[in-house]
CSV table of C-alpha atoms in Angstrom, one decimal:
chain,number,residue,atom,x,y,z
G,253,MET,CA,31.3,-34.1,-155.5
G,254,LEU,CA,31.8,-34.5,-159.3
G,255,THR,CA,28.8,-35.5,-161.5
G,256,HIS,CA,29.5,-37.6,-164.5
G,257,VAL,CA,27.6,-36.5,-167.5
G,258,SER,CA,27.0,-39.2,-170.0
G,259,LYS,CA,27.3,-38.4,-173.7
G,260,PRO,CA,24.6,-39.5,-176.2
G,261,PRO,CA,25.3,-42.5,-178.4
G,262,GLY,CA,27.3,-41.8,-181.5
G,263,HIS,CA,29.0,-38.7,-179.9
G,264,ARG,CA,32.5,-38.0,-181.2
G,265,THR,CA,35.1,-35.9,-179.4
G,266,PHE,CA,37.2,-33.7,-181.7
G,267,PRO,CA,40.6,-32.3,-180.7
G,268,LYS,CA,40.7,-28.6,-179.8
G,269,VAL,CA,41.7,-26.4,-182.8
G,270,VAL,CA,44.6,-24.2,-181.8
G,271,THR,CA,44.8,-21.1,-184.0
G,272,HIS,CA,48.1,-19.9,-185.4
G,273,GLN,CA,47.8,-16.7,-183.3
G,274,ALA,CA,47.2,-18.8,-180.2
G,275,PHE,CA,50.2,-21.0,-180.9
G,276,LEU,CA,52.4,-17.9,-181.2
G,277,ARG,CA,51.1,-16.6,-177.9
G,278,SER,CA,51.7,-19.9,-176.1
G,279,SER,CA,55.2,-20.2,-177.5
G,280,GLY,CA,56.2,-16.7,-176.6
G,281,ALA,CA,56.6,-15.5,-180.1
G,282,SER,CA,55.2,-12.2,-181.3
G,283,TYR,CA,52.4,-11.9,-183.8
G,284,ARG,CA,50.8,-8.7,-185.0
G,285,SER,CA,48.2,-8.4,-187.9
G,286,ASN,CA,48.3,-5.6,-190.3
G,287,ARG,CA,45.5,-3.9,-188.4
G,288,GLU,CA,47.6,-3.8,-185.2
G,289,HIS,CA,50.4,-1.8,-187.0
G,290,PRO,CA,49.3,1.8,-187.2
G,291,THR,CA,50.6,3.5,-190.3
G,292,SER,CA,51.4,6.7,-188.3
G,293,VAL,CA,54.2,5.0,-186.3
G,294,LEU,CA,57.4,7.1,-186.6
G,295,ALA,CA,60.2,5.7,-188.6
G,296,SER,CA,62.5,6.2,-185.7
G,297,GLU,CA,60.3,3.9,-183.5
G,298,ARG,CA,60.6,1.0,-186.0
G,299,PRO,CA,63.1,-1.7,-185.5
G,300,PRO,CA,65.8,-2.0,-188.3
G,301,PRO,CA,64.5,-4.0,-191.2
G,302,TRP,CA,66.9,-6.9,-190.5
G,303,VAL,CA,65.4,-7.6,-187.0
G,304,LEU,CA,63.7,-11.0,-187.4
G,305,THR,CA,60.6,-10.8,-185.1
G,306,PHE,CA,57.9,-12.4,-187.1
G,307,ASP,CA,56.9,-15.6,-188.8
G,308,ILE,CA,56.6,-15.6,-192.6
G,309,ARG,CA,53.3,-16.8,-194.0
G,310,GLU,CA,53.4,-16.1,-197.7
G,311,ARG,CA,49.6,-15.7,-198.3
G,312,GLU,CA,49.2,-13.2,-195.4
G,313,THR,CA,52.5,-11.3,-195.8
G,314,GLU,CA,52.8,-7.9,-197.4
G,315,TRP,CA,56.1,-8.1,-199.2
G,316,THR,CA,57.3,-4.6,-198.2
G,317,ASP,CA,61.0,-3.8,-198.5
G,318,GLU,CA,61.3,-4.3,-194.7
G,319,ASN,CA,59.8,-7.9,-194.9
G,320,LYS,CA,62.1,-8.6,-197.9
G,321,ALA,CA,65.1,-7.5,-195.9
G,322,ARG,CA,64.1,-9.7,-193.0
G,323,LEU,CA,63.7,-12.7,-195.3
G,324,VAL,CA,67.1,-12.1,-196.9
G,325,SER,CA,68.7,-11.8,-193.4
G,326,LEU,CA,67.0,-14.9,-192.4
G,327,PHE,CA,68.6,-17.0,-195.0
G,328,ALA,CA,71.9,-15.2,-194.7
G,329,GLY,CA,71.9,-16.2,-191.0
G,330,GLN,CA,71.2,-19.9,-192.0
G,331,GLU,CA,74.2,-19.7,-194.3
G,332,LEU,CA,76.4,-18.3,-191.7
G,333,GLY,CA,75.1,-20.6,-189.0
G,334,CYS,CA,74.9,-17.7,-186.5
G,335,GLY,CA,71.2,-17.5,-185.7
G,336,VAL,CA,69.0,-14.4,-185.5
G,337,GLU,CA,71.0,-12.8,-182.8
G,338,GLY,CA,74.2,-13.2,-184.7
G,339,VAL,CA,72.7,-11.6,-187.8
G,340,GLN,CA,71.4,-8.6,-185.9
G,341,ARG,CA,74.6,-8.1,-184.2
G,342,ARG,CA,76.7,-8.2,-187.3
G,343,MET,CA,74.3,-6.0,-189.2
G,344,GLN,CA,74.6,-3.4,-186.5
G,345,ASP,CA,78.4,-3.5,-186.9
G,346,LEU,CA,78.2,-3.3,-190.7
G,347,VAL,CA,75.8,-0.3,-190.9
G,348,GLN,CA,77.9,1.7,-188.4
G,349,VAL,CA,80.6,1.5,-191.0
G,350,VAL,CA,78.6,1.6,-194.2
G,351,PRO,CA,75.2,3.1,-193.1
G,352,ASP,CA,73.7,3.2,-196.6
G,353,LEU,CA,73.9,-0.6,-196.9
G,354,GLY,CA,71.1,-0.9,-194.2
G,355,LYS,CA,68.7,0.5,-196.7
G,356,LYS,CA,69.6,-2.0,-199.5
G,357,VAL,CA,69.4,-5.3,-197.7
G,358,HIS,CA,66.1,-6.1,-199.4
G,359,THR,CA,67.8,-5.9,-202.9
G,360,MET,CA,70.6,-8.3,-202.0
G,361,LYS,CA,70.9,-12.1,-202.4
G,362,PRO,CA,71.3,-13.9,-199.2
G,363,GLY,CA,74.7,-15.2,-200.2
G,364,LEU,CA,76.0,-11.7,-200.8
G,365,LEU,CA,74.8,-10.5,-197.4
G,366,ALA,CA,76.3,-13.5,-195.8
G,367,SER,CA,79.6,-12.7,-197.4
G,368,LEU,CA,79.5,-9.1,-196.1
G,369,LEU,CA,78.6,-10.2,-192.6
G,370,ARG,CA,81.0,-13.1,-192.4
G,371,ASP,CA,83.9,-10.7,-191.4
G,372,THR,CA,82.6,-7.3,-190.6
G,373,SER,CA,86.0,-6.1,-189.2
G,374,LEU,CA,87.6,-6.8,-192.6
G,375,ILE,CA,84.7,-5.0,-194.4
G,376,ALA,CA,85.3,-2.0,-192.0
G,377,GLN,CA,89.0,-1.9,-192.9
G,378,ARG,CA,88.3,-1.9,-196.6
G,379,ALA,CA,85.7,0.8,-196.3
G,380,ALA,CA,88.2,2.9,-194.3
G,381,ARG,CA,90.8,2.3,-196.9
G,382,LEU,CA,88.6,3.3,-199.7
G,383,ARG,CA,87.8,6.6,-197.9
G,384,GLU,CA,91.5,7.3,-197.7
G,385,LEU,CA,92.2,6.5,-201.3
G,386,LEU,CA,89.0,8.1,-202.7
G,387,PRO,CA,88.5,11.1,-200.4
G,388,HIS,CA,86.0,12.8,-202.8
G,389,THR,CA,83.8,9.8,-203.1
G,390,ASN,CA,81.0,8.8,-200.7
G,391,VAL,CA,82.0,5.3,-200.2
G,392,SER,CA,78.9,4.4,-198.3
G,393,ALA,CA,76.6,5.4,-201.1
G,394,MET,CA,78.8,3.7,-203.7
G,395,ALA,CA,78.8,0.5,-201.7
G,396,ALA,CA,75.1,0.6,-201.4
G,397,LYS,CA,74.8,0.5,-205.2
G,398,LEU,CA,77.4,-2.1,-205.6
G,399,PRO,CA,77.9,-4.0,-202.2
G,400,GLU,CA,80.4,-6.4,-204.0
G,401,ILE,CA,83.0,-3.7,-204.1
G,402,LEU,CA,83.6,-4.3,-200.4
G,403,LEU,CA,84.4,-7.9,-201.1
G,404,GLN,CA,87.6,-7.0,-202.9
G,405,GLU,CA,90.7,-5.2,-201.7
G,406,ALA,CA,90.6,-1.4,-201.7
G,407,ASP,CA,93.7,-1.2,-203.8
G,408,GLU,CA,92.0,-3.2,-206.5
G,409,THR,CA,89.2,-0.8,-206.5
G,410,VAL,CA,91.5,2.1,-206.8
G,411,SER,CA,93.2,0.5,-209.7
G,412,GLN,CA,89.8,0.2,-211.4
G,413,VAL,CA,89.3,4.0,-210.8
G,414,GLN,CA,92.6,4.7,-212.5
G,415,GLN,CA,91.6,2.5,-215.4
G,416,LEU,CA,88.4,4.4,-215.8
G,417,LYS,CA,90.2,7.6,-215.8
G,418,ARG,CA,92.3,6.4,-218.7
G,419,GLN,CA,89.3,5.0,-220.6
G,420,LEU,CA,87.3,8.3,-220.4
G,421,GLY,CA,90.3,10.6,-220.6
G,422,THR,CA,89.6,12.6,-217.5
G,423,ASP,CA,90.4,12.6,-213.8
G,424,ASN,CA,87.0,13.8,-212.7
G,425,VAL,CA,85.4,10.5,-212.0
G,426,ASP,CA,84.7,10.7,-208.3
G,427,GLN,CA,81.0,11.6,-208.5
G,428,LEU,CA,80.7,9.2,-211.5
G,429,VAL,CA,81.9,6.1,-209.6
G,430,GLU,CA,79.7,7.1,-206.7
G,431,ASP,CA,76.6,7.2,-208.7
G,432,TYR,CA,77.5,4.4,-211.2
G,433,PRO,CA,80.0,2.1,-209.5
G,434,SER,CA,79.4,-0.5,-212.2
G,435,LEU,CA,81.6,1.7,-214.4
G,436,LEU,CA,84.5,0.3,-212.5
G,437,ASP,CA,84.1,-2.8,-214.8
G,438,ALA,CA,86.6,-1.9,-217.6
G,439,GLU,CA,85.0,-4.4,-220.0
G,440,LEU,CA,81.6,-2.9,-219.4
G,441,VAL,CA,82.8,0.5,-220.2
G,442,GLU,CA,84.5,-0.6,-223.4
G,443,GLU,CA,81.1,-2.2,-224.4
G,444,ALA,CA,79.3,1.0,-223.6
G,445,LEU,CA,81.8,3.2,-225.6
G,446,HIS,CA,81.4,0.7,-228.5
G,447,GLU,CA,77.6,0.9,-228.3
G,448,LEU,CA,77.6,4.7,-228.3
G,449,THR,CA,79.9,4.7,-231.3
G,450,ARG,CA,77.5,2.4,-233.2
G,451,LEU,CA,74.4,4.4,-232.3
G,452,MET,CA,75.9,7.9,-232.7
G,453,PRO,CA,78.9,7.6,-235.0
G,454,ASN,CA,79.3,11.4,-235.3
G,455,SER,CA,79.5,11.9,-231.6
G,456,ASP,CA,82.4,11.5,-229.1
G,457,PRO,CA,81.4,8.4,-227.1
G,458,LYS,CA,83.5,9.4,-224.1
G,459,ARG,CA,81.9,12.8,-223.8
G,460,THR,CA,78.4,11.2,-224.3
G,461,LEU,CA,79.1,8.6,-221.5
G,462,LEU,CA,80.3,11.4,-219.2
G,463,ARG,CA,77.2,13.4,-220.0
G,464,ASP,CA,74.8,10.4,-219.6
G,465,PRO,CA,76.4,7.6,-217.7
G,466,SER,CA,73.1,5.8,-217.4
G,467,VAL,CA,73.8,4.3,-220.8
G,468,VAL,CA,75.9,1.8,-219.0
G,469,LEU,CA,72.8,0.5,-217.4
G,470,ARG,CA,71.4,-0.4,-220.8
G,471,VAL,CA,74.6,-2.2,-221.7
G,472,GLU,CA,74.4,-4.2,-218.5
G,473,ARG,CA,70.8,-5.3,-219.4
G,474,GLY,CA,71.6,-6.0,-223.0
G,475,PRO,CA,71.6,-9.4,-224.7
G,476,LYS,CA,75.4,-9.8,-224.5
G,477,ARG,CA,75.3,-9.9,-220.8
G,478,LEU,CA,71.9,-11.3,-220.0
G,479,GLY,CA,71.6,-13.6,-223.0
G,480,PRO,CA,68.7,-13.7,-225.6
G,481,HIS,CA,65.1,-13.1,-224.6
G,482,PRO,CA,63.6,-16.4,-223.2
G,483,ASP,CA,60.7,-16.0,-225.6
G,484,SER,CA,62.9,-15.5,-228.7
């Protein structure tokens, strides 16, 4: 027999508050706080950084490279219209061909990642062609530094390598383009040589650039390419 319990006058009934964690449990989604992630977990036991298995709450999210990679992958998947599973599947195909790219997803713009994932078989063909044409260059390492190189035909990249050889007066550029693939931009190289001539008029700019190719990074970040300082 059920007994009715009367409520005192003025009593108000409030809806039950469902916490975010409880909502995730009820919906079947996975949630783990930072305390539930031991720092001693082996790297081999961690999922690839593009696996999207958590919700993003900015105030409670630690923006590690892995979380950045997941966010980039999330927006890339939206652009491709393929969903989480589609992104994961395409990423697995991509890193089998260019393994170093898997470590650089967090540095990419979603649009660039989407372009790489749109046709992974084509990207694989270009990477294989580059390995044939540039046998002494680590194509995976080069592409990780400049992923856009896989969005153009391999023959065009090789033409850029030949142009670089002419600009620097040497055939030994394999390691150079692997470490600094931005040197394949002929205009950028000319700017770097011009800047070296201005700064060190008594030195051979080509030899200087070969000895310290990092100078090209300073030219890339200079006002001619980035524009004037916003506070100037």
